[in-house]
GROMACS .gro file of C-alpha atoms in nm:
model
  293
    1UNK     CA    1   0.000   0.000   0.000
    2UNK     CA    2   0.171   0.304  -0.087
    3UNK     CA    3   0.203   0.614   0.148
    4UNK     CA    4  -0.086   0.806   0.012
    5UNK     CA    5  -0.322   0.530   0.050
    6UNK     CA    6  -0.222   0.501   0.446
    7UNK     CA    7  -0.298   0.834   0.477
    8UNK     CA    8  -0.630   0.813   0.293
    9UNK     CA    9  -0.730   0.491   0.465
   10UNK     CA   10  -0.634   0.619   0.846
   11UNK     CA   11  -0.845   0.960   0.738
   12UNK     CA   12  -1.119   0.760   0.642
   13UNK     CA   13  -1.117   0.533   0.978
   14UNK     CA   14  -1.131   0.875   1.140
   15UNK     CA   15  -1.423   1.006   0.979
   16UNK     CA   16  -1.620   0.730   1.042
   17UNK     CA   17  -1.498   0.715   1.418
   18UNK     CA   18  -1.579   1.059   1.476
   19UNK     CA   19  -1.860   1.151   1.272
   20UNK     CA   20  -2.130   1.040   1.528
   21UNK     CA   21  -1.931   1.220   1.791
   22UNK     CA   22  -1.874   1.581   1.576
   23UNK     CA   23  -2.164   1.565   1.337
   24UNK     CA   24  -2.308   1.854   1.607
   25UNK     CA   25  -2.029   2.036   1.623
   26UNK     CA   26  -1.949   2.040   1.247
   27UNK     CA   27  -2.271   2.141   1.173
   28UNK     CA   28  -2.367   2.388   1.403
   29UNK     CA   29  -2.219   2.657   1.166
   30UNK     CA   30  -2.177   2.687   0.818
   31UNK     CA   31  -1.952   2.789   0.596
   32UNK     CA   32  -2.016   3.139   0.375
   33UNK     CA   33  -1.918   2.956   0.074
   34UNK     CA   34  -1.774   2.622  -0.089
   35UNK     CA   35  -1.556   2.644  -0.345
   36UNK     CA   36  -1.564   2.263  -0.513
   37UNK     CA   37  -1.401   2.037  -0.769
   38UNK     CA   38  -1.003   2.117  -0.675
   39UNK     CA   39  -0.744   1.884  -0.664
   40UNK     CA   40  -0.604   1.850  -0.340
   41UNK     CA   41  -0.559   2.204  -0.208
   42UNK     CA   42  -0.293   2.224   0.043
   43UNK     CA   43  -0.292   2.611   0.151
   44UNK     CA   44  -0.481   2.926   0.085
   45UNK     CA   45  -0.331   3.263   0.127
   46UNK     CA   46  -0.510   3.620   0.067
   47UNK     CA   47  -0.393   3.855  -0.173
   48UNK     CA   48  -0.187   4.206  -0.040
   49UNK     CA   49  -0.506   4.400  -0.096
   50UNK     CA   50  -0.752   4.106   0.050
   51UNK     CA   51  -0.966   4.093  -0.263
   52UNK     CA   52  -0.834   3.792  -0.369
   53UNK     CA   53  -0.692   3.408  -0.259
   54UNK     CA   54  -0.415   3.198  -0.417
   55UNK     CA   55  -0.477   2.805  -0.375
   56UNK     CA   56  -0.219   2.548  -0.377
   57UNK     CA   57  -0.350   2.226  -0.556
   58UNK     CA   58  -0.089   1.891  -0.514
   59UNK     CA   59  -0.293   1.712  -0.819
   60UNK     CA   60  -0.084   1.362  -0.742
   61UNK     CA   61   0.037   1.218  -0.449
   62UNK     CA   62   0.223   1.428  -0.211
   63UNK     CA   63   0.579   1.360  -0.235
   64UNK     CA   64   0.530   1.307  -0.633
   65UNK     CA   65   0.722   1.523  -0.916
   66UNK     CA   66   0.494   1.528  -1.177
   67UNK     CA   67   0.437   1.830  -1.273
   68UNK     CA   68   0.106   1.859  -1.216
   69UNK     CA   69   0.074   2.076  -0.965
   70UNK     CA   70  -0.098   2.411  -1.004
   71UNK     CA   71  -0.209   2.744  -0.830
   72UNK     CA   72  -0.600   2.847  -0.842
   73UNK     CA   73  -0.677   3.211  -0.814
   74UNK     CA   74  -1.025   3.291  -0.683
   75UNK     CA   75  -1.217   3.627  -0.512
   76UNK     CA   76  -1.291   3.642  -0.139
   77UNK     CA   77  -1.636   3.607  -0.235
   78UNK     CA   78  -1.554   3.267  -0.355
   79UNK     CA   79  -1.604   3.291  -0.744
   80UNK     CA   80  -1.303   3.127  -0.887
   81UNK     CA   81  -1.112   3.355  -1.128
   82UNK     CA   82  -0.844   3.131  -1.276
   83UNK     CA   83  -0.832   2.778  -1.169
   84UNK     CA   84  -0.517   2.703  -1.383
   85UNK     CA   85  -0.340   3.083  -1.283
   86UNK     CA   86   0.007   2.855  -1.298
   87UNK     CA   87   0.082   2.531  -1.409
   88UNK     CA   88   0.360   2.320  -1.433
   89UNK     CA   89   0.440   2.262  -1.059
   90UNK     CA   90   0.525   1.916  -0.859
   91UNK     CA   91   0.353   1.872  -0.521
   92UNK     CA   92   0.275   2.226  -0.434
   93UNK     CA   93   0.169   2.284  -0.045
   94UNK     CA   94   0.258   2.590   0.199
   95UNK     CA   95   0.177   3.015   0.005
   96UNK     CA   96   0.275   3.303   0.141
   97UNK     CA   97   0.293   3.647   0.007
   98UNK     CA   98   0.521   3.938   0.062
   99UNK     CA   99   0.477   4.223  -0.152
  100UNK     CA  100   0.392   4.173  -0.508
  101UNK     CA  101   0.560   3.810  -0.450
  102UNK     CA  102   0.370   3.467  -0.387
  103UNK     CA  103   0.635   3.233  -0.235
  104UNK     CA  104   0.533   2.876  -0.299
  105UNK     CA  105   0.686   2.562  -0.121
  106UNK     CA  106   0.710   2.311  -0.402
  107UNK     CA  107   0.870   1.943  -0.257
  108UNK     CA  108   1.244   2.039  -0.246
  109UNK     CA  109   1.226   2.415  -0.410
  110UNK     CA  110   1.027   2.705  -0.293
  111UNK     CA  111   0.919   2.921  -0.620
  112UNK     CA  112   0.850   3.268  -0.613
  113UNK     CA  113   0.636   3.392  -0.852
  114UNK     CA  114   0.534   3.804  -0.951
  115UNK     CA  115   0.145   3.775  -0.879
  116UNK     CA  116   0.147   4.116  -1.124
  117UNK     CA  117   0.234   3.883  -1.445
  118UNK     CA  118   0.190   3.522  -1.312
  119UNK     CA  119   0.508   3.443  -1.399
  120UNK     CA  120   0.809   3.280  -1.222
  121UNK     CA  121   1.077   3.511  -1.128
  122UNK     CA  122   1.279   3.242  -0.926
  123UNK     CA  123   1.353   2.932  -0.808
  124UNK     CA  124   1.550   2.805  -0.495
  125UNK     CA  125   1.629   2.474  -0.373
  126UNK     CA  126   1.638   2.369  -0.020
  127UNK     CA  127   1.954   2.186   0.080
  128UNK     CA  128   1.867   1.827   0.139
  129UNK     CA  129   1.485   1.853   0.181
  130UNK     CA  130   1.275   1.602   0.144
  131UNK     CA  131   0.895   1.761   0.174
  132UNK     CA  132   0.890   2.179   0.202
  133UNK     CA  133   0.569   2.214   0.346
  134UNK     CA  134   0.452   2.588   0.477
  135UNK     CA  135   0.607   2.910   0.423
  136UNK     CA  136   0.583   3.235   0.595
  137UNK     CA  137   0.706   3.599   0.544
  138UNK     CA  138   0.829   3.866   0.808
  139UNK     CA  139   0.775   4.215   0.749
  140UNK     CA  140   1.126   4.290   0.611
  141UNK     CA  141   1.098   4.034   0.297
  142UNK     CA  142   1.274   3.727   0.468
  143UNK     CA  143   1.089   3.387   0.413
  144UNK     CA  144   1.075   3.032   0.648
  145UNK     CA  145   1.001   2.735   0.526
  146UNK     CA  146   0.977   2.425   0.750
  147UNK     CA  147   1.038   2.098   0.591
  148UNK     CA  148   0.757   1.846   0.761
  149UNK     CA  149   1.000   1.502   0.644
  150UNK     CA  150   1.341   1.616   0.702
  151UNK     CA  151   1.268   1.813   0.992
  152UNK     CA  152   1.431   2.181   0.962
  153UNK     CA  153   1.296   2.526   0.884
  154UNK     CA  154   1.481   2.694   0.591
  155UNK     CA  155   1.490   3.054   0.545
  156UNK     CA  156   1.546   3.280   0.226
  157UNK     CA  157   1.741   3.609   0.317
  158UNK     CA  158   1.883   3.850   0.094
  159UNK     CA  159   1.894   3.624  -0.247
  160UNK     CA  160   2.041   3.286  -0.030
  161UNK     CA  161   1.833   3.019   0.079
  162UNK     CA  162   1.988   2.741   0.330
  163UNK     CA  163   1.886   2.532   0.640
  164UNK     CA  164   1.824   2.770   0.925
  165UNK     CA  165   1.659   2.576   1.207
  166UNK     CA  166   1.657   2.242   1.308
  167UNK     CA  167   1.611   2.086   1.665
  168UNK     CA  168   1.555   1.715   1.816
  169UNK     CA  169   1.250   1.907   2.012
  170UNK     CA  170   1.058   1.971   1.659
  171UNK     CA  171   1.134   1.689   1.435
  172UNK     CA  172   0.800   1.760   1.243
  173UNK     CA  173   0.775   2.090   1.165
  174UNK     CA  174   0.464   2.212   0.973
  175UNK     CA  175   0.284   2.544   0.990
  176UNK     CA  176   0.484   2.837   1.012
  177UNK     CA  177   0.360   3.218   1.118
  178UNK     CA  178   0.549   3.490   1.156
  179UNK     CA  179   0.531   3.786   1.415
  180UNK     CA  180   0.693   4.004   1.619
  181UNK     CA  181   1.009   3.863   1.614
  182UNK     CA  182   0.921   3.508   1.639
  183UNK     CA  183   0.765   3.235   1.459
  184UNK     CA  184   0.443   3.017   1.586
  185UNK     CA  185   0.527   2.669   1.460
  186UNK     CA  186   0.255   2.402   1.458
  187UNK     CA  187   0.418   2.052   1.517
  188UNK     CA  188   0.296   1.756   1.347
  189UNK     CA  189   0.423   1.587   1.643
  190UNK     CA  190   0.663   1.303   1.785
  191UNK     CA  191   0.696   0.963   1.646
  192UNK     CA  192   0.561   0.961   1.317
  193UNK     CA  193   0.455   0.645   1.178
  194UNK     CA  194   0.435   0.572   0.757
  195UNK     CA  195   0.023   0.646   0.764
  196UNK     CA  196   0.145   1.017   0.933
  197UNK     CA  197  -0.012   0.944   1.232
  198UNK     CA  198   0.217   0.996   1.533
  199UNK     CA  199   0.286   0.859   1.868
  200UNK     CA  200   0.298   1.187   2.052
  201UNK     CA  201   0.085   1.467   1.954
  202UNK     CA  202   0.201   1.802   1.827
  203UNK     CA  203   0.190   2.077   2.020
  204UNK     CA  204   0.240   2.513   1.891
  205UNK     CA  205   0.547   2.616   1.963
  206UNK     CA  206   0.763   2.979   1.974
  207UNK     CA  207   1.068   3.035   1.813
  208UNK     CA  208   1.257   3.341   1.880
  209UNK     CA  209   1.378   3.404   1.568
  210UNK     CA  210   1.739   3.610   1.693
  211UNK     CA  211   1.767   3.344   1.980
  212UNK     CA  212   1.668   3.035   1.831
  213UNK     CA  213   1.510   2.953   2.181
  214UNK     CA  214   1.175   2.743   2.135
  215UNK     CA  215   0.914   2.739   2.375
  216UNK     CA  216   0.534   2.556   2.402
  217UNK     CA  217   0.203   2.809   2.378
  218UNK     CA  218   0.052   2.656   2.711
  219UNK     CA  219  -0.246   2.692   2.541
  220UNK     CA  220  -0.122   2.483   2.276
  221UNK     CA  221   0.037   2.171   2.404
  222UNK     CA  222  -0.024   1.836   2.277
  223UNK     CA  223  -0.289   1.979   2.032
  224UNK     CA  224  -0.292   1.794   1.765
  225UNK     CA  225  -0.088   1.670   1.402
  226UNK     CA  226  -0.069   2.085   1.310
  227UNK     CA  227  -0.079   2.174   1.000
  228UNK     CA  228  -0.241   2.563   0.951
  229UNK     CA  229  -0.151   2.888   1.183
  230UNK     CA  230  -0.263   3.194   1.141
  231UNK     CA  231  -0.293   3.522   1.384
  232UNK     CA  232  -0.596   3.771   1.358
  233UNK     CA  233  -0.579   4.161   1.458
  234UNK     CA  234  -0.752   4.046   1.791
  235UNK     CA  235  -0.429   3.841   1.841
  236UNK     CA  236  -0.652   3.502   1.828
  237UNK     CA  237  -0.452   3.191   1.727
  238UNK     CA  238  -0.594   2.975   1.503
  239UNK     CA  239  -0.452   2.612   1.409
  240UNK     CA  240  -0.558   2.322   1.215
  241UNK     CA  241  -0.500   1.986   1.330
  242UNK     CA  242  -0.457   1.792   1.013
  243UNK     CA  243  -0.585   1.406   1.044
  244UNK     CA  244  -0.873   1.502   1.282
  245UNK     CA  245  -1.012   1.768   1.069
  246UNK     CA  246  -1.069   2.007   1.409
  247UNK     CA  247  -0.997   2.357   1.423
  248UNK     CA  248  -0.893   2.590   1.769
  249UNK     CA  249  -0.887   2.894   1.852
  250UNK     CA  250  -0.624   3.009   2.097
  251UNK     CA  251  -0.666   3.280   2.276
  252UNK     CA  252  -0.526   3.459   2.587
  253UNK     CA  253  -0.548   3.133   2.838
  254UNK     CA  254  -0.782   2.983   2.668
  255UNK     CA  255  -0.846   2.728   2.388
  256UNK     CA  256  -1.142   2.672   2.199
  257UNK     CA  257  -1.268   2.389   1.970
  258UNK     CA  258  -1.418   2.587   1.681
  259UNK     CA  259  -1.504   2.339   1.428
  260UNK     CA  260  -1.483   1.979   1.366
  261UNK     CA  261  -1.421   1.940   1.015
  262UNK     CA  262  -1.333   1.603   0.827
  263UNK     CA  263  -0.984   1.508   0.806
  264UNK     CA  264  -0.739   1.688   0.543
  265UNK     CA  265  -0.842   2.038   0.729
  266UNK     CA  266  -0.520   2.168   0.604
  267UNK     CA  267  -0.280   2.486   0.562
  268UNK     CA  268  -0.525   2.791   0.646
  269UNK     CA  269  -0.569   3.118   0.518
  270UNK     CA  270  -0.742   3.425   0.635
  271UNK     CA  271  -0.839   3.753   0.554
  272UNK     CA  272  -1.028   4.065   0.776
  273UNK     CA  273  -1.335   3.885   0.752
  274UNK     CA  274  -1.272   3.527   0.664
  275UNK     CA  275  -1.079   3.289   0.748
  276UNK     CA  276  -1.030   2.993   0.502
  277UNK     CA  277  -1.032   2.618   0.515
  278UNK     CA  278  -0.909   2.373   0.237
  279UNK     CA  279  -0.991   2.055   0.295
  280UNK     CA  280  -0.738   1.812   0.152
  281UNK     CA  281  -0.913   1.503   0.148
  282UNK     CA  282  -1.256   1.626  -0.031
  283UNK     CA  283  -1.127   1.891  -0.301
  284UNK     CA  284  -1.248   2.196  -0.164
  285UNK     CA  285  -1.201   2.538   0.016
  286UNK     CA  286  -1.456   2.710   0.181
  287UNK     CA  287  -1.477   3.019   0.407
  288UNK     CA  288  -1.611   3.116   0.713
  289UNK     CA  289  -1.662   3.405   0.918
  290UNK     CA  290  -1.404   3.510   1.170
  291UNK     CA  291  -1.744   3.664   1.364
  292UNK     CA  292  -1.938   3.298   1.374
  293UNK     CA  293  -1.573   3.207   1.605
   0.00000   0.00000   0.00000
């Protein structure tokens, strides 16, 4: 059974183990809109101005360079604008955009594309990476890029790309966020087994990003297989946990179960008003109001 089909067959044990126990929960609020009939999407990021998302769509199995790959372009109102805006990529996961850029973390490269003419301006490739997985931008340009498989966090600064981060404390890194001098990291966990399931949950961690010192969010620990972090103005964490398809909120001492999705809930995007959720496993994004939280 190859590694895809593990990961498919343990989401689908999930579902049906959970769905009598969310089915409330997951449907006691509903999304503003759906968009349908993607191919895998991986990670949604908004636009500079907000008017607009960028999807990643694998097309193929994960850790497979086919070429495939593409990024969808649709509004915040979910009309899709361009499902094919670029073509020609492997697995693509993990967007992020910093200035008229859209950095895209593409198996073992991370591309970086002008969103003004759709084209590639670049290319870099991470030094013995196995699966680049999310990417995130600070305010002065400089990108992170964790590497789920392999285990580090590269960064891009000033034209060079290289390894920048790697720890026996994080062997899993996934979703990456960047503020304020630090990064939130979202741990897949400890122990990871060939179906990505993992002995040890993951938990969201701080990295001081002069330091290198990592710490746990209390409110985060042992959270889940993490795969989506984002920060809104209210300074509410949210995070995805990957195979269980649930979404929290984090906030101040507290954490809240939000939603209980189906597995493949996976690299999340948000704008003022939305925050958005592409789900993996079923070929869709769909959006939901920050307010409903």
């Amino acid at each position: 059974m190859s590694q895809w089909n593990k990961i498919k067959k343990t989401a689908l044990t999930l579902t049906v183990i959970t769905t009598a126990i969310t089915s409330y929960a997951a449907n006691a609020k509903q999304p503003e809109w759906t968009i349908n009939n993607l191919d895998q999407p991986e990670s949604v990021v908004a636009s500079t101005d907000g008017q607009f998302i960028y999807i990643s769509n694998i097309n193929g199995q994960p850790m497979e360079l086919n070429g495939q790959g593409y990024i969808s372009i649709a509004n915040v109102n979910g009309r899709m604008v361009d499902q094919h805006w670029l073509k020609g990529l492997d697995a693509p996961k993990g967007l992020a955009v910093s200035g008229q850029y859209l950095y895209i973390a593409d198996m073992q490269k991370l591309v970086k594309v002008n969103t003004s003419t759709g084209k590639i301006e670049d290319s870099y490739t991470a030094p013995n990476a196995k699966m680049l997985n999310d990417v995130t931008a600070t305010t002065d340009g400089t990108i992170y890029v964790s590497d789920l498989l392999e285990g580090t966090i590269h960064r891009l600064k000033n034209g060079k790309f290289e390894a920048w981060f790697k720890s026996t404390a994080l062997p899993h890194p996934n979703g990456l966020y960047a503020q304020q001098g630090e990064l939130l990291v979202g741990s897949w966990g400890k122990g990871m087994n060939s179906d990505f399931s993992t002995a040890e949950l993951g938990s969201l961690l701080q990295l001081n990003i002069v330091e290198q010192q990592l710490s746990t969010v209390p409110t985060g620990y042992k959270l889940g297989n993490l795969d989506g972090v984002i920060v809104t103005e209210d300074d509410s964490i949210y995070v995805s946990d990957w195979l269980s398809g649930e979404l929290f909120k984090l906030q101040g001492k507290e954490r809240k179960l939000v939603l209980s999705l189906k597995p493949g809930l996976a690299d999340i995007g948000a704008s003022k008003q939305y925050l958005f959720a592409p789900m993996m496993m079923d070929n869709e994004v769909s959006a939901w109001k920050f307010s409903d939280f």
